[in-house]
Tab-separated table of C-alpha atoms in Angstrom:
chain	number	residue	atom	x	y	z
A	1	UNK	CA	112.104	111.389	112.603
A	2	UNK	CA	116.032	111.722	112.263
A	3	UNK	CA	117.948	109.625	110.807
A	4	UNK	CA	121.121	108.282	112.915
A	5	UNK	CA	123.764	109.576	111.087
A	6	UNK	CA	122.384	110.837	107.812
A	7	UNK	CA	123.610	114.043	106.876
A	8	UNK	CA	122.786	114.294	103.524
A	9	UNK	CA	124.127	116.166	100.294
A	10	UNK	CA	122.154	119.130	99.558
A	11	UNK	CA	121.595	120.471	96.402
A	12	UNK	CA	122.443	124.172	95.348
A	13	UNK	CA	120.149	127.194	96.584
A	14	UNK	CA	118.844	127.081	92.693
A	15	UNK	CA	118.320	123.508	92.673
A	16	UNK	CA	116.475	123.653	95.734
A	17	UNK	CA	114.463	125.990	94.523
A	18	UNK	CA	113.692	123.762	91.093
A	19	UNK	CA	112.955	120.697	93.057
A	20	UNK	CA	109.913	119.524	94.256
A	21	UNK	CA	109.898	117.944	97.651
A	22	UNK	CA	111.541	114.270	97.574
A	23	UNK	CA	112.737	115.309	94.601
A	24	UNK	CA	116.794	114.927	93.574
A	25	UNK	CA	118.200	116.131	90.316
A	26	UNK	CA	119.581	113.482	87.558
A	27	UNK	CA	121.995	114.660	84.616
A	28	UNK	CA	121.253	111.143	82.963
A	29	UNK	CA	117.471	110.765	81.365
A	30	UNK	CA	115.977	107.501	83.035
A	31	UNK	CA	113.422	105.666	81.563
A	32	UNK	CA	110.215	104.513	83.313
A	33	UNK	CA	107.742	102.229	81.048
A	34	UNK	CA	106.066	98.956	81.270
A	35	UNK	CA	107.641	96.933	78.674
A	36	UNK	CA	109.381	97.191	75.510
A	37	UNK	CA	109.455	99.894	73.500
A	38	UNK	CA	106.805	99.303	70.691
A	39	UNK	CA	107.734	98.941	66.961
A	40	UNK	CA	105.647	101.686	65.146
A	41	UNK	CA	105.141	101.716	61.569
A	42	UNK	CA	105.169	105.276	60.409
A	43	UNK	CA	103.527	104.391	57.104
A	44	UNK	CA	100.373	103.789	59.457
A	45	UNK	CA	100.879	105.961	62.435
A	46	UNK	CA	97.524	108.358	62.834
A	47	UNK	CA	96.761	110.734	65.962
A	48	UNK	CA	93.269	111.028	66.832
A	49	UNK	CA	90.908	112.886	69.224
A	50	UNK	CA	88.123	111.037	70.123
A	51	UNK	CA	85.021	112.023	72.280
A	52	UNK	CA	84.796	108.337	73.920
A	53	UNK	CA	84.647	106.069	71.301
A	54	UNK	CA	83.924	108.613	68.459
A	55	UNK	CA	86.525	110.148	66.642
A	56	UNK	CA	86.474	113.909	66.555
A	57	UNK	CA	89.976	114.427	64.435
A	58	UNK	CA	93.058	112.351	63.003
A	59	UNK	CA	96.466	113.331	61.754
A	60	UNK	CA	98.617	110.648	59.717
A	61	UNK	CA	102.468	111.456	60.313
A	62	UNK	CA	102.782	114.493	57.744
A	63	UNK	CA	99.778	116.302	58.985
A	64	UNK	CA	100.933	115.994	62.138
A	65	UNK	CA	104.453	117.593	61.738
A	66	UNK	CA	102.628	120.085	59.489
A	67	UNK	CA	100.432	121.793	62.565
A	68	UNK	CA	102.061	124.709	64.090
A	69	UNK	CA	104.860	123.779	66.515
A	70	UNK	CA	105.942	125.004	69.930
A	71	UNK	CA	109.125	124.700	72.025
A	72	UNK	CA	109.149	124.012	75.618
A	73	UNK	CA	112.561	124.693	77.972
A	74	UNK	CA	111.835	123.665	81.671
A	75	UNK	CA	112.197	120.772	83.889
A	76	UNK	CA	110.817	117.594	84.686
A	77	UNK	CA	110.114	115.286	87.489
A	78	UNK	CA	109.447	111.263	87.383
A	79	UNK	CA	108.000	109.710	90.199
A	80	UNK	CA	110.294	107.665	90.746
A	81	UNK	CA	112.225	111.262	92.634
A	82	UNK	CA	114.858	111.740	89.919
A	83	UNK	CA	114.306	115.700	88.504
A	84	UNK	CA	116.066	116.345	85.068
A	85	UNK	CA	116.686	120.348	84.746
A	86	UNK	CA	116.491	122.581	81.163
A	87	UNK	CA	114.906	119.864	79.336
A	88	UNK	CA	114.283	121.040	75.514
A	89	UNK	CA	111.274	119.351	74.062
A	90	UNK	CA	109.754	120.685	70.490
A	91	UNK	CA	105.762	119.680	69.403
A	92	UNK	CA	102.123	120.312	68.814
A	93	UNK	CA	100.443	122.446	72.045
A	94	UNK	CA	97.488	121.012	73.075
A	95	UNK	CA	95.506	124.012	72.648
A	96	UNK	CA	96.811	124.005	68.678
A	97	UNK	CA	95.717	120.366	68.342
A	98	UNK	CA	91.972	121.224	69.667
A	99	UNK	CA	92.349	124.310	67.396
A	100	UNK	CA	93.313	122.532	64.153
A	101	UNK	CA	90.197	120.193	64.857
A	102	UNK	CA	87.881	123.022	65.390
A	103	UNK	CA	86.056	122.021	68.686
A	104	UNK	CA	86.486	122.573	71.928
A	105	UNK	CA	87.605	119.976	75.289
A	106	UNK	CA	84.105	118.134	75.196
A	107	UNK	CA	84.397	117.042	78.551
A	108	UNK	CA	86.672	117.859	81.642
A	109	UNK	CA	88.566	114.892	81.154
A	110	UNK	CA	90.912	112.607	78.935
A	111	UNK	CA	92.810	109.676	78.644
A	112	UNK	CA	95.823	109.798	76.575
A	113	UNK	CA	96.469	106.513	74.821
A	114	UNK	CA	99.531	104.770	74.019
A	115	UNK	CA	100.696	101.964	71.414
A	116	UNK	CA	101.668	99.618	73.966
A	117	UNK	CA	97.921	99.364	75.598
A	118	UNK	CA	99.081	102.188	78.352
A	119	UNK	CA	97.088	104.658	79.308
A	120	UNK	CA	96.732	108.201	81.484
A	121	UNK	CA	94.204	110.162	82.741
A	122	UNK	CA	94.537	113.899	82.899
A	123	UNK	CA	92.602	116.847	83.482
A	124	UNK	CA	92.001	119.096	80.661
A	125	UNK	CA	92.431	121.619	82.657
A	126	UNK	CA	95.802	120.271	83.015
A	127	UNK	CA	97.039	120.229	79.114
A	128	UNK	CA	95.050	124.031	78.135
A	129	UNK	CA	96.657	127.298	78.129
A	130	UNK	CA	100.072	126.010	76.897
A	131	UNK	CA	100.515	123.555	79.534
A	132	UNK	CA	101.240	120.793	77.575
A	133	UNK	CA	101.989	119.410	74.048
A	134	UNK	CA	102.518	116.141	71.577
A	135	UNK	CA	106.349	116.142	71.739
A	136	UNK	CA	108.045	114.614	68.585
A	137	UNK	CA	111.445	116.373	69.562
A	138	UNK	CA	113.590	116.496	72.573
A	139	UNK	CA	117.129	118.431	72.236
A	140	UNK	CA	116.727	119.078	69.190
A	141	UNK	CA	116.658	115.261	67.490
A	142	UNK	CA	113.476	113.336	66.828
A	143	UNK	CA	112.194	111.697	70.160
A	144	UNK	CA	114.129	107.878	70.801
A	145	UNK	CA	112.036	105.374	71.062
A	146	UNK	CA	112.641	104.252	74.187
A	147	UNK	CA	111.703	108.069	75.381
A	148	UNK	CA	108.036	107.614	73.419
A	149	UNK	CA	109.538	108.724	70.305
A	150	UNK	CA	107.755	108.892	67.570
A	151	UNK	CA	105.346	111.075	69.801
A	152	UNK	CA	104.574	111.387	73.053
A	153	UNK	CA	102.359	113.520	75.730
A	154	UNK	CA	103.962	116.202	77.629
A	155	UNK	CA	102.772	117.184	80.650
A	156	UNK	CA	105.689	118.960	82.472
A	157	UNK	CA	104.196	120.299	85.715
A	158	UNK	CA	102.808	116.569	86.406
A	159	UNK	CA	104.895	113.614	87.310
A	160	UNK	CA	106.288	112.133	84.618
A	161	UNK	CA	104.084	109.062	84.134
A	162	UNK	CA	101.524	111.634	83.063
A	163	UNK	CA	103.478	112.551	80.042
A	164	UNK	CA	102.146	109.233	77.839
A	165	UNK	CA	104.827	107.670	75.752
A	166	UNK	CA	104.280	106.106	72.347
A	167	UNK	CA	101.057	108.246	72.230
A	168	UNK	CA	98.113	107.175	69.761
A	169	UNK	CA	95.514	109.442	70.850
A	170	UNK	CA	93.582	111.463	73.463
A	171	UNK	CA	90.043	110.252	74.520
A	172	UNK	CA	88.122	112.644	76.499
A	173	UNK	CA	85.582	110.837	79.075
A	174	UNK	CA	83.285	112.091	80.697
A	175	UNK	CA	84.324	111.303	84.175
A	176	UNK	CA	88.092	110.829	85.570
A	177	UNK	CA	88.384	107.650	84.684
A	178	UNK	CA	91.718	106.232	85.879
A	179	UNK	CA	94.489	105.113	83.630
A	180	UNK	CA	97.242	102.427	83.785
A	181	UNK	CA	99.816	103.055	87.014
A	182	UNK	CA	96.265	105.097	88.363
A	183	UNK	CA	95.084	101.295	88.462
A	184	UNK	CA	97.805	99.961	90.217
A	185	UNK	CA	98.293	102.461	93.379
A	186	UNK	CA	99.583	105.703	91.784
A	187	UNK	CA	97.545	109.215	91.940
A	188	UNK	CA	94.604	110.391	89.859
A	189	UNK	CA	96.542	113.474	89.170
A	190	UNK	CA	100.192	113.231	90.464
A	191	UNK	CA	101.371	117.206	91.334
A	192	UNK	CA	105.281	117.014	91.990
A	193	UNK	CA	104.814	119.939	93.948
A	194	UNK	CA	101.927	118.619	96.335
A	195	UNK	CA	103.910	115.072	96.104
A	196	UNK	CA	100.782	113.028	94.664
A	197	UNK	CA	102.261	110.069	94.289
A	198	UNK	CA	100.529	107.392	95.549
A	199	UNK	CA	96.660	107.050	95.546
A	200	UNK	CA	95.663	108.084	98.988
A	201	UNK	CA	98.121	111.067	98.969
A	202	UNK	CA	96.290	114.097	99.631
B	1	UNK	CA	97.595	99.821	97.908
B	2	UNK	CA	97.858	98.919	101.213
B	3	UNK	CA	98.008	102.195	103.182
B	4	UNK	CA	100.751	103.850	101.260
B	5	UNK	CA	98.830	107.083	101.822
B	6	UNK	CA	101.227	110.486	103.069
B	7	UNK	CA	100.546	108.899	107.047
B	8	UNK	CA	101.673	105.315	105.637
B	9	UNK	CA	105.618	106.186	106.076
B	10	UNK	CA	106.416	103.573	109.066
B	11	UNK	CA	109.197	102.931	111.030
B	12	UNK	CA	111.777	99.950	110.091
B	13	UNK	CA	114.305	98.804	112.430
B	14	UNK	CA	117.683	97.306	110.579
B	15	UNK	CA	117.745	93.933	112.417
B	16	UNK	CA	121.165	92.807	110.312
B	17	UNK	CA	123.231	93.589	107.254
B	18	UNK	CA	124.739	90.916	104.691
B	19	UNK	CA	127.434	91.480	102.608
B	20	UNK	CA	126.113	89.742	99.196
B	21	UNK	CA	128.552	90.749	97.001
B	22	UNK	CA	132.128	93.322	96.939
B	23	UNK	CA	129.210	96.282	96.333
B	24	UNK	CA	125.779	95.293	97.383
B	25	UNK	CA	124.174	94.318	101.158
B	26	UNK	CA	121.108	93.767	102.499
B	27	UNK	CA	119.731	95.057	104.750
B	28	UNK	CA	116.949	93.122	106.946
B	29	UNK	CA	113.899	95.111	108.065
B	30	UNK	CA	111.455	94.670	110.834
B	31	UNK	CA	108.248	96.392	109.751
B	32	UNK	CA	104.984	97.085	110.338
B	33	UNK	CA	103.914	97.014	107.031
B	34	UNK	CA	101.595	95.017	104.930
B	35	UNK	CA	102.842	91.514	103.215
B	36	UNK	CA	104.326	92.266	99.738
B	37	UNK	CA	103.675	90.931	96.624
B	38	UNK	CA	106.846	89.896	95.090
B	39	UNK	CA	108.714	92.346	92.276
B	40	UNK	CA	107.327	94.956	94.522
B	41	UNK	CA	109.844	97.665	95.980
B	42	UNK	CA	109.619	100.125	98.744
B	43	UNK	CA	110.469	103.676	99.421
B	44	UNK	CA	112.843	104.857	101.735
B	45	UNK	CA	113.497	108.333	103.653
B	46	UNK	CA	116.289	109.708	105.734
B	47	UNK	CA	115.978	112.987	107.330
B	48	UNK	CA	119.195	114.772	108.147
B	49	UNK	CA	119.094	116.914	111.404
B	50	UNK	CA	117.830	120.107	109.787
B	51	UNK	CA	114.796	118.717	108.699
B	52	UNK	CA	116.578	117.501	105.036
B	53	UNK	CA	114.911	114.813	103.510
B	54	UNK	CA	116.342	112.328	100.659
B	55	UNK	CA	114.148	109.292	99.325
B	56	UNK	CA	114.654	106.604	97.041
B	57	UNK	CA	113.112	103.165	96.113
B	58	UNK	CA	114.347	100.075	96.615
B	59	UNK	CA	113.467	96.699	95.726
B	60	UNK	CA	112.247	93.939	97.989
B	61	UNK	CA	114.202	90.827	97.756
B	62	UNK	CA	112.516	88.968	100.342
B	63	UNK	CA	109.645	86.487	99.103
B	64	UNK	CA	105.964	87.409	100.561
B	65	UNK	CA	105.024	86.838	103.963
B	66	UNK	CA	109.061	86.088	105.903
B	67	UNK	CA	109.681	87.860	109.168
B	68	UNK	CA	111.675	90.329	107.699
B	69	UNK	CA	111.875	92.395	104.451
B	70	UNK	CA	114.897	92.529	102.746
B	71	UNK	CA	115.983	95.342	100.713
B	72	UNK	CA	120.301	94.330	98.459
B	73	UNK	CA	121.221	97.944	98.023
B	74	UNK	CA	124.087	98.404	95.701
B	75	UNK	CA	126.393	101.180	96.403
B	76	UNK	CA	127.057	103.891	93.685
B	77	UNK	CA	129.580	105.625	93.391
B	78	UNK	CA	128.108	109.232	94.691
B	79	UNK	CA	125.397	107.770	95.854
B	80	UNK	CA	123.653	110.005	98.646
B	81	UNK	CA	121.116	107.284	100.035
B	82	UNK	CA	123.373	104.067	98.903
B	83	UNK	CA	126.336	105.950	100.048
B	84	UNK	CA	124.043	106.476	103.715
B	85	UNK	CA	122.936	102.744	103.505
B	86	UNK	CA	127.198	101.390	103.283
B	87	UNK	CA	129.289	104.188	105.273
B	88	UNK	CA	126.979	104.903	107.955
B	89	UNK	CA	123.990	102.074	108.506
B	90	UNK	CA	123.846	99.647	111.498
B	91	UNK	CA	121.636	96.852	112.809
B	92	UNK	CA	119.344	98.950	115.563
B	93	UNK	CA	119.088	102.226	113.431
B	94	UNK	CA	115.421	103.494	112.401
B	95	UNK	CA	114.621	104.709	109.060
B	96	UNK	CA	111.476	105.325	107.673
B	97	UNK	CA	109.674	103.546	105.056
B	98	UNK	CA	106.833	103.074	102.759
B	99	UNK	CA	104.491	100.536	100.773
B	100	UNK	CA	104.939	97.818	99.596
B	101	UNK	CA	104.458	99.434	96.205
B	102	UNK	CA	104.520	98.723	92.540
B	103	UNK	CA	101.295	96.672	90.395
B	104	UNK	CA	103.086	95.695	87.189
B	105	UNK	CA	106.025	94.338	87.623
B	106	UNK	CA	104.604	91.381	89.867
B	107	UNK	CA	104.590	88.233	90.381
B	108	UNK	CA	101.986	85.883	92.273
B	109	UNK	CA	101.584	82.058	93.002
B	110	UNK	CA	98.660	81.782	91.553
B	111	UNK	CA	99.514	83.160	88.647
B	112	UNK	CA	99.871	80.495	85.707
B	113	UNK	CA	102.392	80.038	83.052
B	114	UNK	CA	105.845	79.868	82.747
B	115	UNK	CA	108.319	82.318	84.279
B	116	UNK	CA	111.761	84.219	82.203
B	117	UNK	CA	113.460	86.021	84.605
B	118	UNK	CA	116.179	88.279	83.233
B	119	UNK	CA	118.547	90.212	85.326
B	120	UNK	CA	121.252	93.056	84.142
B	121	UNK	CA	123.597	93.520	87.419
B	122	UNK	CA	121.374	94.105	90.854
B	123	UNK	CA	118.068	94.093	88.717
B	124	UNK	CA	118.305	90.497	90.203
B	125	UNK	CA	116.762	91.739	93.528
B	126	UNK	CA	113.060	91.940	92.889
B	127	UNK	CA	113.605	88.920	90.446
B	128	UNK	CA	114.940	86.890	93.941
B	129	UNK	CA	112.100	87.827	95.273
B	130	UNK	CA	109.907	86.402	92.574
B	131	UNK	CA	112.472	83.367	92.427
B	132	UNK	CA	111.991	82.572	96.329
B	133	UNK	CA	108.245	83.277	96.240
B	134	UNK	CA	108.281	80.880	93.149
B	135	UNK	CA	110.319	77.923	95.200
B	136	UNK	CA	108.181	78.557	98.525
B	137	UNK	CA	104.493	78.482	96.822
B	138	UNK	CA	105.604	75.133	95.072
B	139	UNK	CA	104.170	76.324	91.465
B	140	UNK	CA	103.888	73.230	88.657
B	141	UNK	CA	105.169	75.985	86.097
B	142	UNK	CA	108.821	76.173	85.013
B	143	UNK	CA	110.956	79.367	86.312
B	144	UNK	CA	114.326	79.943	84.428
B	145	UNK	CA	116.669	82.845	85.927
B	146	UNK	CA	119.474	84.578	83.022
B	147	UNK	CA	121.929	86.860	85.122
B	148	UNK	CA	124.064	88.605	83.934
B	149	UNK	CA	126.843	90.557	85.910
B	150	UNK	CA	130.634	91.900	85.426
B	151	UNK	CA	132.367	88.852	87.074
B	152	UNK	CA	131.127	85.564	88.885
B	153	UNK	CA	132.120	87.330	91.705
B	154	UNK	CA	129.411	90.104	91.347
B	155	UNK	CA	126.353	88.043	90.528
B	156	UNK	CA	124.531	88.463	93.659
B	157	UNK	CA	122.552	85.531	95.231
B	158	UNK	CA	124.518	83.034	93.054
B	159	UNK	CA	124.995	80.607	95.399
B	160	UNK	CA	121.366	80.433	96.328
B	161	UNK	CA	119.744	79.991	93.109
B	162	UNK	CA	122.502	77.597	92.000
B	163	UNK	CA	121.111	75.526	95.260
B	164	UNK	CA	117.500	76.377	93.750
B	165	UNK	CA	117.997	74.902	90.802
B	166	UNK	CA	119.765	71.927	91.774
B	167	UNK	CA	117.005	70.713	94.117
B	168	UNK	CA	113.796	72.433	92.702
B	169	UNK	CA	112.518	70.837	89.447
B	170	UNK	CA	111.724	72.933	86.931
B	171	UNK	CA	113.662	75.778	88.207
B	172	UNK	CA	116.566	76.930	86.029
B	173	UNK	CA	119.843	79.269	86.737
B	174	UNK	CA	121.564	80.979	83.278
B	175	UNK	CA	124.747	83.069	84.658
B	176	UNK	CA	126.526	85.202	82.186
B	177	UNK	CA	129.382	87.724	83.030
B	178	UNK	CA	130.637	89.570	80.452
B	179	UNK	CA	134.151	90.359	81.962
B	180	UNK	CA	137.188	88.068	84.113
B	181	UNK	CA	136.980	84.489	84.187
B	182	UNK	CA	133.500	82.421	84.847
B	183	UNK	CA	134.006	79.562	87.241
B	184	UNK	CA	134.816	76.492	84.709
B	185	UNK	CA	131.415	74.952	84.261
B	186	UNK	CA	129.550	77.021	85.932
B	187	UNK	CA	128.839	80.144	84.528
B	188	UNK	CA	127.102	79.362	81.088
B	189	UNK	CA	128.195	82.336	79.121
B	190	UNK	CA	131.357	84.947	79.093
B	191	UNK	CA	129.152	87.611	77.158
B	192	UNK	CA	126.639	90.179	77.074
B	193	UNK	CA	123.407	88.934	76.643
B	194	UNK	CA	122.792	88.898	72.845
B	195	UNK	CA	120.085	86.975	70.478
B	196	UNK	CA	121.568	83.333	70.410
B	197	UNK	CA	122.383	83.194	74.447
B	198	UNK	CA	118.609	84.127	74.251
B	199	UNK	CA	117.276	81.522	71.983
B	200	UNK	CA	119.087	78.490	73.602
B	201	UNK	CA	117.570	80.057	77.109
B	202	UNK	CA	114.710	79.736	75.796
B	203	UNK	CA	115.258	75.893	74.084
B	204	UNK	CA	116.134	74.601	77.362
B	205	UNK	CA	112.555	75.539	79.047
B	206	UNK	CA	109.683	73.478	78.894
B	207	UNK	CA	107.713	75.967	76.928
B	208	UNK	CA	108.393	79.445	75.717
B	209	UNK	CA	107.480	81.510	78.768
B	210	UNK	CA	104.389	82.843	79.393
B	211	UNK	CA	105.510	86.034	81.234
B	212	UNK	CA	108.981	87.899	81.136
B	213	UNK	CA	109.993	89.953	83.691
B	214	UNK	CA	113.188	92.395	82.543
B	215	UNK	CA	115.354	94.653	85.566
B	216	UNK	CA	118.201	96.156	85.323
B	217	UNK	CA	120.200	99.514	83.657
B	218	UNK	CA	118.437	101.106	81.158
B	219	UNK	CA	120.700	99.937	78.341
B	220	UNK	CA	120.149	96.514	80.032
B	221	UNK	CA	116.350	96.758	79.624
B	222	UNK	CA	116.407	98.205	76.251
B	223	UNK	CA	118.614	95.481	74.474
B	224	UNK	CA	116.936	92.106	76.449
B	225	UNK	CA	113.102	93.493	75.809
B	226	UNK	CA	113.994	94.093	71.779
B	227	UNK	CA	115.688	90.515	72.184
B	228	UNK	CA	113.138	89.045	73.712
B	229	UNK	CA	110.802	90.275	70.835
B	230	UNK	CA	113.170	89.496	68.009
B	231	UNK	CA	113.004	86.102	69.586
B	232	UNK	CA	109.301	85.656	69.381
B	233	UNK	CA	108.055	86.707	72.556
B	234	UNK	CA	104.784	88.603	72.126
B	235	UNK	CA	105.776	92.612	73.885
B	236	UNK	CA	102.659	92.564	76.370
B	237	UNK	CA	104.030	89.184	78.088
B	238	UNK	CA	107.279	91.518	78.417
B	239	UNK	CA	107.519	93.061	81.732
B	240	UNK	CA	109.776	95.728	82.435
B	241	UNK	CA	111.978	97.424	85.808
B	242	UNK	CA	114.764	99.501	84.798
B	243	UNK	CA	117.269	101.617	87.328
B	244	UNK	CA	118.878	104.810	86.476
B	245	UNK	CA	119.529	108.372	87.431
C-alpha cells in the first residue's frame, strides 16, 4: 500500500546494503532496557555457566578480564529499527568461555541472565563459531552502565534485545525456553535480516 | 500479542489532527485493531512509490477501549517519518499500522498500588494514556504525574491533567520546565528534575508508589530511574520507556 505523499529519504547504496529491512541507521547509541541500570558491586561480581541449575564454571572480575580477548567491528540493529554502523566492541568469545571451562554446549539452548532479573533465550548455535562474545568494552572504554557495562552479551547478527545487558550468567536448558521481551510478544529468535520481531513473525 | 504477526499490518484512516503543542500533534486513528493496554505503542509504515518502506513506533496516548487511537507525534528536526506525519499528513490519508505492542511498560485497572508517573518532554504520551485509563477505570489508588518540559508552553496535555487533578481525587499533576517563565502558581518547579523535586513528589502522595513508570530521552531516563533509587524506590518497581536515535 502507498502512502499519499510519502516520499521518503533513502539511505546511501552502502547503507542500504548494511540495513536490514525496516531498518534506519542512528549515529547516536539508544538505549533499550526495562528499568534502571543496576548498581553492581565489582568486589562480588562472578560469571557463571550453569547446566540448569548446576554450575558448570565461574569467573570473579579478574579471571574474567584474564581469559583471552577478542575484538568485534560490525554493526548492530535494535528492534526498535534504529541500525548503529562500525560499532567497536572488545570481550570474551563465547567459544573461549566454553573453552576455558573445558566442556562443551550441553544442550542446544541457553538463557543468558542479567542482574536486573532479565533474561534471553538464544540458540547456541547462535553464540559458536565466533558469533558472539561477553563484551566488557565498546570503543575502546569500559562498557557504561547504562549500555550493560560491566559486561554484557553480544549477539550482533540478532536484534539487539538478544545481546543481554548487565549479564550474570548463561544457563543452558534443555528446551527453548523463552526469556523476558520473548514473554511479552517479541520473537524466540529475532533475525534482523528475516525481520523476527514479533512472536508470530515467520 | 494480539495478531501482530507479519499479516497483522492493518490499515488506519487519519480521522483528525490536533495541534497539542508548537511541535507535537495527534493524530486520531480509525483501526481495526485489537483494544490496547495502556503504555503500549504501535508501529507505523509508509511506503514511498517505489516500493520504499520507513517504520517507526509510536506511542498510544489514547486510554483502552475509545473509538479512536491516538498517536502525539513530535516533530524532529530531520525527522523522515515525524517530518511525513507534520509536512505532508491529512485527515482521510491511509497508513499502515501494527499491534498494539509492548508487555512491560503497562499499565492496567486492575492492577493495585500506587502510580509515579514521570515524564521527560513527549515521554508524557504513553503516560496520558495510563493517566486517562487511570481516571476512566475509577481506581481507589493514588496516581501522581511529574512533567517536565522546556517551557509551560511545551508540556503537552497540560491543560487536561491540570482538569484531572482538580476534579479526580487522588490524582496529582507536578509540572516542571526547566527554561522561560512557569505560569505564576502553576508550574511547581523552574528546574530539571533533581533529588529534592523528587522527594517532596513523593511526600505529597499517599504512600510511596508502588510502581514507577519512567519515558522520555535517554539522559531523561537515566537521571529520574538513579533518582528514583537514591530516593528509596526499590529498581524492579522502576519501569522504564526511553526515545532516541
Amino acid at each position: 500500500m502507498t502512502t499519499r505523499g510519502f516520499t521518503g529519504r533513502r539511505p546511501g547504496a552502502d547503507a542500504a546494503l548494511r540495513l536490514p529491512p525496516g531498518q534506519h541507521e542512528t549515529d547516536d547509541f539508544p538505549v533499550l532496557s526495562l528499568g534502571p541500570a543496576p548498581v553492581i558491586d565489582m568486589a562480588n561480581w562472578r560469571f557463571t555457566l550453569r547446566h540448569g541449575a548446576r554450575p558448570l564454571a565461574s569467573w570473579n572480575w579478574e579471571q574474567f578480564l584474564a581469559l583471552p580477548r577478542s575484538t568485534w567491528r560490525g554493526d548492530i540493529h535494535c528492534v526498535t529499527t534504529w541500525s548503529k554502523f562500525d560499532t567497536v566492541w572488545e570481550g570474551v568469545m563465547f567459544d573461549d568461555l566454553l573453552a576455558a571451562a573445558g566442556i562443551a554446549a550441553p544442550t542446544g539452548f541457553l538463557l543468558a541472565q542479567s542482574h536486573d532479573e532479565y533474561d534471553t533465550n538464544i540458540p547456541v548455535a547462535d553464540l559458536t563459531g565466533g558469533q558472539a562474545m561477553v563484551a566488557t568494552h565498546f570503543g575502546g572504554a569500559p562498557l557504561a552502565p547504562e549500555h550493560g557495562g560491566p559486561a554484557r552479551l553480544l549477539v550482533p547478527h540478532l536484534y539487539f534485545w538478544k545481546s543481554a545487558k548487565w549479564l550474570r550468567g548463561l544457563k543452558f536448558t534443555e528446551r527453548d525456553e523463552a526469556g523476558f521481551w520473548e514473554l511479552r510478544g517479541y520473537h524466540m529468535r529475532g533475525d534482523p535480516w528475516r525481520e523476527q520481531r514479533y512472536t508470530d513473525d515467520d | 500479542m494480539n495478531d501482530a504477526g507479519a499479516a497483522g499490518w492493518r490499515q488506519a484512516v487519519i480521522t483528525r489532527i490536533e495541534q497539542r503543542t508548537a511541535r507535537m500533534r495527534s493524530y486520531f486513528l480509525q483501526a481495526p485493531l485489537a483494544r490496547h493496554v495502556a503504555g503500549q505503542h504501535l508501529d507505523v509504515r509508509l511506503t514511498a512509490p517505489d516500493g520504499y518502506q520507513a517504520r517507526r513506533s509510536y506511542s498510544i496516548a489514547s486510554a483502552p477501549g475509545v473509538a479512536e487511537i491516538e498517536l502525539a507525534i513530535e516533530w524532529l528536526d530531520d525527522g523522515e517519518v515525524s517530518g511525513f506525519f507534520h509536512d505532508v499528513a491529512q485527515p482521510g490519508d491511509t497508513i499502515e499500522v501494527r499491534g498494539p505492542l509492548g508487555g512491560h511498560f503497562v499499565w492496567h485497572a486492575a492492577q493495585p498500588g500506587a502510580v509515579l508517573l514521570v515524564a521527560g518532554g513527549s515521554g508524557v504520551v504513553p503516560l496520558v494514556s495510563i493517566a486517562r485509563d487511570w481516571a476512566r477505570a475509577g481506581t481507589p489508588d493514588s496516581m501522581q504525574l511529574l512533567h517536565s518540559a522546556r517551557t509551560w508552553e511545551s508540556l503537552a496535555y497540560r491543560h487536561e491533567l491540570q482538569v484531572v487533578a482538580a476534579t479526580r481525587p487522588g490524582f496529582d499533576y507536578i509540572a516542571t520546565v526547566t527554561r522561560g517563565t512557569a505560569e505564576p502558581g502553576a508550574a511547581r518547579y523552574g528546574r530539571r528534575i533533581d533529588g529534592a523535586m523528587l522527594e517532596e513528589v513523593l511526600a505529597r502522595g499517599p504512600a510511596l508508589p508502588d510502581v514507577c513508570y519512567v519515558c522520555g530521552a535517554n539522559g531523561f531516563v537515566d537521571t529520574a530511574a538513579q533518582l528514583l533509587v537514591a530516593a528509596g524506590i526499590a529498581p524492579r518497581a522502576i519501569r522504564t520507556e526511553r526515545y532516541g536515535g
